[in-house]
mmCIF file of C-alpha atoms in Angstrom:
data_model
loop_
_atom_site.group_PDB
_atom_site.id
_atom_site.type_symbol
_atom_site.label_atom_id
_atom_site.label_comp_id
_atom_site.label_asym_id
_atom_site.label_seq_id
_atom_site.Cartn_x
_atom_site.Cartn_y
_atom_site.Cartn_z
ATOM 1 C CA MET A 30 5.085 -28.449 28.837
ATOM 2 C CA GLN A 31 6.324 -25.272 27.080
ATOM 3 C CA ALA A 32 3.564 -22.699 26.478
ATOM 4 C CA LEU A 33 2.576 -22.152 22.840
ATOM 5 C CA PRO A 34 3.976 -18.847 21.502
ATOM 6 C CA TRP A 35 1.830 -15.844 20.836
ATOM 7 C CA VAL A 36 1.122 -14.822 17.287
ATOM 8 C CA THR A 37 0.171 -11.286 16.420
ATOM 9 C CA VAL A 38 -2.037 -10.907 13.352
ATOM 10 C CA ILE A 39 -1.822 -7.339 12.080
ATOM 11 C CA CYS A 40 -4.822 -6.564 9.902
ATOM 12 C CA LEU A 41 -4.141 -3.582 7.635
ATOM 13 C CA CYS A 42 -7.250 -1.917 6.288
ATOM 14 C CA TYR A 43 -7.597 0.738 3.616
ATOM 15 C CA ASN A 44 -11.000 1.171 1.952
ATOM 16 C CA GLN A 45 -11.964 -2.468 2.400
ATOM 17 C CA GLN A 46 -15.401 -2.002 3.980
ATOM 18 C CA ASP A 47 -16.877 -4.880 1.938
ATOM 19 C CA TYR A 48 -14.343 -7.435 3.038
ATOM 20 C CA VAL A 49 -12.932 -6.455 6.415
ATOM 21 C CA LEU A 50 -15.536 -8.344 8.533
ATOM 22 C CA GLU A 51 -14.894 -11.603 6.677
ATOM 23 C CA THR A 52 -11.163 -11.157 7.208
ATOM 24 C CA LEU A 53 -11.430 -10.390 10.888
ATOM 25 C CA ASN A 54 -13.787 -13.268 11.520
ATOM 26 C CA SER A 55 -11.359 -15.648 9.730
ATOM 27 C CA VAL A 56 -8.730 -14.624 12.321
ATOM 28 C CA LEU A 57 -11.147 -14.953 15.176
ATOM 29 C CA ALA A 58 -12.070 -18.471 14.044
ATOM 30 C CA GLN A 59 -8.512 -19.839 14.190
ATOM 31 C CA SER A 60 -8.082 -23.191 15.903
ATOM 32 C CA TYR A 61 -4.838 -21.871 17.367
ATOM 33 C CA LYS A 62 -5.887 -19.677 20.277
ATOM 34 C CA ASN A 63 -2.749 -17.795 21.374
ATOM 35 C CA ILE A 64 -3.478 -14.993 18.922
ATOM 36 C CA GLU A 65 -3.382 -11.242 19.361
ATOM 37 C CA ILE A 66 -5.307 -9.223 16.762
ATOM 38 C CA ILE A 67 -4.311 -5.655 15.946
ATOM 39 C CA ILE A 68 -6.302 -3.685 13.346
ATOM 40 C CA VAL A 69 -4.818 -0.643 11.628
ATOM 41 C CA ASP A 70 -7.060 1.536 9.506
ATOM 42 C CA ASP A 71 -4.831 3.673 7.278
ATOM 43 C CA PHE A 72 -7.173 6.673 7.023
ATOM 44 C CA SER A 73 -9.844 4.959 4.888
ATOM 45 C CA THR A 74 -12.233 7.196 2.959
ATOM 46 C CA ASP A 75 -15.092 4.658 2.894
ATOM 47 C CA ASN A 76 -17.033 3.201 5.800
ATOM 48 C CA SER A 77 -14.277 0.787 6.926
ATOM 49 C CA VAL A 78 -13.876 2.453 10.316
ATOM 50 C CA LYS A 79 -17.557 2.298 11.132
ATOM 51 C CA VAL A 80 -17.739 -1.376 10.088
ATOM 52 C CA ILE A 81 -14.702 -2.205 12.277
ATOM 53 C CA GLU A 82 -16.022 -0.257 15.281
ATOM 54 C CA ARG A 83 -19.338 -2.175 15.122
ATOM 55 C CA TRP A 84 -17.354 -5.455 15.095
ATOM 56 C CA LEU A 85 -15.322 -4.291 18.069
ATOM 57 C CA ILE A 86 -18.411 -4.048 20.238
ATOM 58 C CA LYS A 87 -18.372 -7.834 20.536
ATOM 59 C CA ASN A 88 -14.541 -7.941 20.453
ATOM 60 C CA PRO A 89 -13.473 -5.209 22.831
ATOM 61 C CA ASN A 90 -10.042 -6.686 23.581
ATOM 62 C CA VAL A 91 -8.811 -6.166 20.050
ATOM 63 C CA LEU A 92 -6.522 -3.146 19.628
ATOM 64 C CA PHE A 93 -7.710 -0.743 16.909
ATOM 65 C CA ILE A 94 -5.322 1.864 15.572
ATOM 66 C CA LYS A 95 -6.879 4.622 13.468
ATOM 67 C CA ASN A 96 -4.275 6.560 11.537
ATOM 68 C CA ASP A 97 -5.088 10.315 11.353
ATOM 69 C CA ARG A 98 -3.466 10.395 7.906
ATOM 70 C CA ASN A 99 -2.563 7.827 5.287
ATOM 71 C CA LEU A 100 0.818 6.349 6.297
ATOM 72 C CA GLY A 101 1.077 3.414 3.886
ATOM 73 C CA ASN A 102 1.648 -0.277 4.623
ATOM 74 C CA THR A 103 5.270 -0.068 5.767
ATOM 75 C CA LYS A 104 4.722 2.559 8.465
ATOM 76 C CA SER A 105 1.330 1.178 9.546
ATOM 77 C CA PHE A 106 2.705 -2.342 10.018
ATOM 78 C CA ASN A 107 5.801 -1.192 11.886
ATOM 79 C CA LEU A 108 3.595 0.931 14.166
ATOM 80 C CA ALA A 109 1.454 -2.078 15.033
ATOM 81 C CA VAL A 110 4.532 -4.258 15.673
ATOM 82 C CA HIS A 111 5.720 -1.762 18.269
ATOM 83 C CA LYS A 112 2.455 -2.167 20.145
ATOM 84 C CA SER A 113 2.279 -5.977 19.797
ATOM 85 C CA LYS A 114 3.348 -8.834 22.038
ATOM 86 C CA GLY A 115 3.556 -11.818 19.661
ATOM 87 C CA SER A 116 6.742 -13.795 19.068
ATOM 88 C CA PHE A 117 5.525 -14.288 15.477
ATOM 89 C CA LEU A 118 3.836 -11.811 13.117
ATOM 90 C CA ILE A 119 1.315 -12.087 10.308
ATOM 91 C CA ASP A 120 0.804 -9.224 7.836
ATOM 92 C CA LEU A 121 -2.810 -9.629 6.717
ATOM 93 C CA ALA A 122 -4.663 -7.355 4.280
ATOM 94 C CA CYS A 123 -8.304 -6.818 5.227
ATOM 95 C CA ASP A 124 -9.590 -8.527 2.074
ATOM 96 C CA ASP A 125 -7.614 -11.768 2.456
ATOM 97 C CA LEU A 126 -8.766 -14.803 4.484
ATOM 98 C CA LEU A 127 -7.120 -17.341 6.741
ATOM 99 C CA PHE A 128 -8.247 -20.985 6.806
ATOM 100 C CA GLU A 129 -9.267 -22.303 10.198
ATOM 101 C CA ASN A 130 -5.996 -24.180 10.815
ATOM 102 C CA THR A 131 -3.640 -21.733 9.103
ATOM 103 C CA VAL A 132 -1.925 -20.331 12.245
ATOM 104 C CA LYS A 133 -1.749 -23.761 13.844
ATOM 105 C CA SER A 134 0.063 -25.137 10.786
ATOM 106 C CA GLN A 135 2.342 -22.076 10.545
ATOM 107 C CA ILE A 136 3.431 -22.422 14.135
ATOM 108 C CA SER A 137 3.944 -26.185 13.818
ATOM 109 C CA ASN A 138 6.201 -25.692 10.832
ATOM 110 C CA ILE A 139 8.275 -22.728 12.008
ATOM 111 C CA LEU A 140 8.983 -24.381 15.378
ATOM 112 C CA GLN A 141 10.707 -27.189 13.476
ATOM 113 C CA THR A 142 13.306 -24.733 12.180
ATOM 114 C CA ASP A 143 16.246 -23.048 13.894
ATOM 115 C CA LEU A 144 14.564 -19.830 15.067
ATOM 116 C CA ASP A 145 17.875 -18.055 15.444
ATOM 117 C CA HIS A 146 18.364 -18.303 11.673
ATOM 118 C CA THR A 147 14.812 -18.412 10.241
ATOM 119 C CA ALA A 148 13.328 -15.089 9.060
ATOM 120 C CA PHE A 149 9.977 -16.443 8.027
ATOM 121 C CA ILE A 150 8.084 -19.359 6.474
ATOM 122 C CA TYR A 151 5.450 -19.194 3.747
ATOM 123 C CA ALA A 152 3.153 -21.447 1.746
ATOM 124 C CA ASN A 153 0.707 -21.506 -1.167
ATOM 125 C CA ALA A 154 -2.563 -19.573 -1.504
ATOM 126 C CA ILE A 155 -5.824 -19.723 -3.369
ATOM 127 C CA ASN A 156 -6.508 -16.643 -5.485
ATOM 128 C CA ILE A 157 -10.101 -15.488 -5.257
ATOM 129 C CA ASP A 158 -12.118 -12.784 -6.957
ATOM 130 C CA GLN A 159 -14.256 -9.976 -5.618
ATOM 131 C CA LYS A 160 -17.060 -12.365 -4.784
ATOM 132 C CA GLY A 161 -14.775 -14.929 -3.157
ATOM 133 C CA ASP A 162 -14.870 -17.369 -6.073
ATOM 134 C CA PHE A 163 -11.841 -19.415 -7.005
ATOM 135 C CA ILE A 164 -9.524 -18.040 -9.704
ATOM 136 C CA SER A 165 -6.350 -20.090 -9.437
ATOM 137 C CA TYR A 166 -3.564 -21.213 -7.125
ATOM 138 C CA PHE A 167 -0.767 -18.733 -6.426
ATOM 139 C CA PHE A 168 1.674 -21.514 -7.291
ATOM 140 C CA PRO A 169 0.264 -24.035 -9.781
ATOM 141 C CA VAL A 170 -0.558 -27.415 -8.202
ATOM 142 C CA ASP A 171 -1.202 -31.008 -9.184
ATOM 143 C CA SER A 172 -4.304 -33.115 -8.442
ATOM 144 C CA ASN A 173 -3.082 -33.528 -4.832
ATOM 145 C CA LYS A 174 -2.766 -29.731 -4.399
ATOM 146 C CA LYS A 175 1.016 -29.984 -4.285
ATOM 147 C CA VAL A 176 3.127 -27.503 -6.237
ATOM 148 C CA LEU A 177 4.097 -28.634 -9.735
ATOM 149 C CA LYS A 178 7.550 -27.002 -9.495
ATOM 150 C CA LYS A 179 9.596 -27.677 -6.360
ATOM 151 C CA ARG A 180 10.322 -24.551 -4.334
ATOM 152 C CA ASN A 181 13.673 -24.167 -2.667
ATOM 153 C CA SER A 182 14.092 -23.288 1.027
ATOM 154 C CA GLY A 183 16.984 -22.163 3.161
ATOM 155 C CA ASN A 184 19.526 -19.787 1.611
ATOM 156 C CA ILE A 185 17.632 -18.333 -1.346
ATOM 157 C CA TYR A 186 19.104 -14.803 -1.573
ATOM 158 C CA SER A 187 20.281 -15.119 -5.194
ATOM 159 C CA GLU A 188 16.959 -16.661 -6.329
ATOM 160 C CA ILE A 189 14.959 -13.844 -4.777
ATOM 161 C CA LEU A 190 17.285 -11.231 -6.232
ATOM 162 C CA ALA A 191 16.979 -12.685 -9.735
ATOM 163 C CA GLY A 192 13.239 -12.908 -9.504
ATOM 164 C CA GLY A 193 13.328 -16.700 -9.784
ATOM 165 C CA SER A 194 11.801 -17.263 -6.366
ATOM 166 C CA SER A 195 8.571 -15.312 -5.959
ATOM 167 C CA ILE A 196 7.171 -15.569 -2.473
ATOM 168 C CA CYS A 197 3.534 -15.615 -1.532
ATOM 169 C CA SER A 198 3.929 -12.899 1.075
ATOM 170 C CA VAL A 199 0.332 -13.075 2.281
ATOM 171 C CA THR A 200 1.055 -16.535 3.688
ATOM 172 C CA ALA A 201 4.194 -15.583 5.606
ATOM 173 C CA LEU A 202 4.661 -16.090 9.329
ATOM 174 C CA HIS A 203 7.429 -13.765 10.413
ATOM 175 C CA ASN A 204 9.898 -14.429 13.220
ATOM 176 C CA ARG A 205 9.574 -11.252 15.286
ATOM 177 C CA LYS A 206 13.130 -11.545 16.653
ATOM 178 C CA ILE A 207 14.560 -11.392 13.140
ATOM 179 C CA PHE A 208 12.081 -8.785 11.953
ATOM 180 C CA GLU A 209 13.249 -6.450 14.699
ATOM 181 C CA LYS A 210 16.922 -7.192 14.055
ATOM 182 C CA LEU A 211 16.363 -6.089 10.466
ATOM 183 C CA ASP A 212 14.544 -2.905 11.672
ATOM 184 C CA GLY A 213 11.241 -4.029 10.205
ATOM 185 C CA TYR A 214 9.897 -2.780 6.922
ATOM 186 C CA ASP A 215 11.737 0.083 5.194
ATOM 187 C CA GLU A 216 9.387 3.023 5.754
ATOM 188 C CA THR A 217 10.896 5.041 2.866
ATOM 189 C CA LEU A 218 9.445 2.526 0.356
ATOM 190 C CA PHE A 219 5.988 2.470 -1.208
ATOM 191 C CA TYR A 220 5.687 -1.303 -0.787
ATOM 192 C CA GLU A 221 7.295 -3.636 1.643
ATOM 193 C CA ASP A 222 7.766 -7.266 0.640
ATOM 194 C CA LEU A 223 10.537 -7.456 -1.993
ATOM 195 C CA ASP A 224 12.902 -5.331 0.083
ATOM 196 C CA TYR A 225 12.267 -7.384 3.182
ATOM 197 C CA TRP A 226 12.722 -10.684 1.303
ATOM 198 C CA ILE A 227 16.113 -9.506 0.012
ATOM 199 C CA ARG A 228 17.372 -8.183 3.353
ATOM 200 C CA ALA A 229 16.087 -11.202 5.264
ATOM 201 C CA SER A 230 17.497 -13.801 2.867
ATOM 202 C CA ARG A 231 20.893 -12.094 2.859
ATOM 203 C CA THR A 232 21.580 -13.329 6.387
ATOM 204 C CA TYR A 233 18.772 -15.647 7.365
ATOM 205 C CA LYS A 234 16.848 -18.630 5.961
ATOM 206 C CA ILE A 235 13.398 -18.716 4.432
ATOM 207 C CA TYR A 236 11.319 -21.892 4.270
ATOM 208 C CA TYR A 237 8.430 -22.984 2.028
ATOM 209 C CA THR A 238 5.748 -25.347 3.276
ATOM 210 C CA ASP A 239 3.758 -27.119 0.593
ATOM 211 C CA GLU A 240 0.308 -26.317 2.053
ATOM 212 C CA ILE A 241 -2.423 -23.771 1.314
ATOM 213 C CA TRP A 242 -2.799 -21.187 4.064
ATOM 214 C CA VAL A 243 -4.649 -18.156 2.651
ATOM 215 C CA LYS A 244 -7.351 -17.059 0.279
ATOM 216 C CA LYS A 245 -5.808 -14.107 -1.477
ATOM 217 C CA ARG A 246 -8.290 -11.727 -3.003
ATOM 218 C CA TYR A 247 -7.536 -10.082 -6.331
ATOM 219 C CA LEU A 248 -9.254 -6.767 -7.042
ATOM 220 C CA LYS A 249 -8.778 -4.174 -9.706
ATOM 221 C CA ASN A 250 -6.848 -1.993 -7.291
ATOM 222 C CA SER A 251 -4.829 -4.847 -5.702
ATOM 223 C CA LEU A 252 -1.131 -4.111 -5.275
ATOM 224 C CA GLY A 253 -0.073 -7.089 -7.425
ATOM 225 C CA ALA A 254 -2.235 -5.855 -10.316
ATOM 226 C CA SER A 255 -0.797 -2.327 -10.107
ATOM 227 C CA PHE A 256 2.805 -2.948 -11.205
ATOM 228 C CA ALA A 257 1.953 -3.143 -14.910
ATOM 229 C CA LYS A 258 -0.276 -0.051 -14.967
ATOM 230 C CA LYS A 259 0.699 3.380 -16.277
ATOM 231 C CA ASP A 260 -0.421 5.691 -13.471
ATOM 232 C CA LEU A 261 0.981 7.503 -10.446
ATOM 233 C CA PHE A 262 0.496 4.519 -8.178
ATOM 234 C CA ALA A 263 2.426 2.228 -10.535
ATOM 235 C CA HIS A 264 5.111 4.923 -10.880
ATOM 236 C CA LYS A 265 5.629 4.914 -7.096
ATOM 237 C CA LEU A 266 5.899 1.139 -7.104
ATOM 238 C CA SER A 267 8.520 1.266 -9.890
ATOM 239 C CA ILE A 268 10.550 3.968 -8.061
ATOM 240 C CA SER A 269 10.533 1.840 -4.918
ATOM 241 C CA THR A 270 11.710 -1.196 -6.871
ATOM 242 C CA TYR A 271 14.627 0.846 -8.243
ATOM 243 C CA TYR A 272 15.683 1.860 -4.673
ATOM 244 C CA ILE A 273 15.315 -1.767 -3.517
ATOM 245 C CA LEU A 274 17.706 -2.942 -6.246
ATOM 246 C CA LYS A 275 20.103 -0.064 -5.455
ATOM 247 C CA LYS A 276 20.142 -1.215 -1.831
ATOM 248 C CA ALA A 277 20.711 -4.832 -2.952
ATOM 249 C CA LEU A 278 23.839 -3.765 -4.841
ATOM 250 C CA LYS A 279 25.467 -2.957 -1.483
ATOM 251 C CA LEU A 280 24.427 -6.381 -0.057
ATOM 252 C CA ASN A 281 25.980 -8.467 -2.832
ATOM 253 C CA GLN A 282 29.148 -10.412 -2.025
ATOM 254 C CA SER A 283 29.871 -12.487 -5.075
ATOM 255 C CA LYS A 284 29.782 -12.536 -8.892
ATOM 256 C CA THR A 285 26.966 -15.080 -8.731
ATOM 257 C CA GLU A 286 24.875 -12.596 -6.766
ATOM 258 C CA ASP A 287 25.832 -9.823 -9.204
ATOM 259 C CA THR A 288 24.578 -11.993 -12.067
ATOM 260 C CA ALA A 289 21.288 -12.467 -10.195
ATOM 261 C CA LEU A 290 20.887 -8.749 -9.637
ATOM 262 C CA LEU A 291 21.724 -8.083 -13.296
ATOM 263 C CA LYS A 292 18.901 -10.401 -14.330
ATOM 264 C CA ARG A 293 16.450 -8.470 -12.154
ATOM 265 C CA ILE A 294 17.678 -5.121 -13.562
ATOM 266 C CA HIS A 295 17.125 -6.402 -17.129
ATOM 267 C CA TYR A 296 13.588 -7.356 -16.201
ATOM 268 C CA GLU A 297 12.916 -3.901 -14.742
ATOM 269 C CA LEU A 298 14.404 -2.271 -17.838
ATOM 270 C CA HIS A 299 11.979 -4.226 -19.970
ATOM 271 C CA GLN A 300 8.955 -3.408 -17.786
ATOM 272 C CA ASN A 301 9.752 0.316 -17.593
ATOM 273 C CA THR A 302 10.345 0.518 -21.310
ATOM 274 C CA LYS A 303 6.792 -0.761 -21.866
ATOM 275 C CA LYS A 304 5.448 1.815 -19.410
ATOM 276 C CA GLY A 305 7.467 4.692 -20.846
ATOM 277 C CA GLU A 306 9.336 5.394 -17.596
ATOM 278 C CA TYR A 307 12.287 6.984 -19.378
ATOM 279 C CA LEU A 308 13.859 8.792 -16.378
ATOM 280 C CA LEU A 309 13.722 5.561 -14.457
ATOM 281 C CA LEU A 310 15.287 3.732 -17.372
ATOM 282 C CA ILE A 311 18.298 6.069 -17.150
ATOM 283 C CA LYS A 312 18.605 5.395 -13.432
ATOM 284 C CA LEU A 313 18.447 1.637 -14.051
ATOM 285 C CA LEU A 314 21.075 1.823 -16.795
ATOM 286 C CA LEU A 315 23.416 3.751 -14.477
ATOM 287 C CA LEU A 316 22.800 1.136 -11.805
ATOM 288 C CA LYS A 317 23.611 -1.593 -14.345
ATOM 289 C CA THR A 318 26.887 0.160 -15.210
ATOM 290 C CA LYS A 319 27.822 0.485 -11.551
ATOM 291 C CA LEU A 320 27.080 -3.227 -11.062
ATOM 292 C CA HIS A 321 29.347 -4.172 -13.975
ATOM 293 C CA LEU A 322 32.225 -2.120 -12.531
ATOM 294 C CA LEU A 323 31.746 -3.659 -9.099
ATOM 295 C CA THR A 324 31.693 -7.165 -10.592
ATOM 296 C CA LEU A 325 34.995 -6.535 -12.380
ATOM 297 C CA CYS A 326 36.612 -5.651 -9.048
ATOM 298 C CA ARG A 327 35.551 -8.887 -7.267
#
């Protein structure tokens, strides 16, 4: 019988002292046992490190990386990957929670795909608040907890590019082999997921499983809630999005893909107009012009 593959769960912590223990214990409680846990504290300014170190007393085999300065998610995750052994990777924030059978289901589903061509699989999540109470489902569901709108799998590059296929990144199980072929997360960016979705879907397949794998916590300072704000953090997110779309322009191979990218640029133009990001608007308009010229030459 072939041995079950190892899964590395990389728990990224930044000022999550109130939630980190619950997150770590949700990983520890997995029914799937071939799991390696790596914790990375990204130079927290609260008591996260002390909380984690107390937890480590009973879990001494868990690798704990303490950054001596704030590196951000992309660098912190890549650093942990270099020190890991798992054939599959989970990127878990230290305020989100896994269900007991999450990893077991993830492995079962990804092993049914062609691993030479599968970048990652993902599923649905329950959104919870600060206290852990239910808010909603990430993707709306029916009475049987199945998504109301069918989600496509396989070759979904154009859908991701256009913004028509949002991915619940907290539920993703990444194929390490593909992750490394793509050189991991782009460390020049302020956030990681959209860029990786685009680069991965350009060459490889992405699959959706209609199950619920994670409790995703929404806080006032959560990344997803920050895109619409008008502050320095939101500005950095918007700048990264611009560079992601600029990179995508070089990946496009057809007029259909150009149309998808144009749709995303229009969306970003609208969002940055509302936020008063006028310099960024100029950059996006120049990118739009370049895209039009490229499309004419295809």
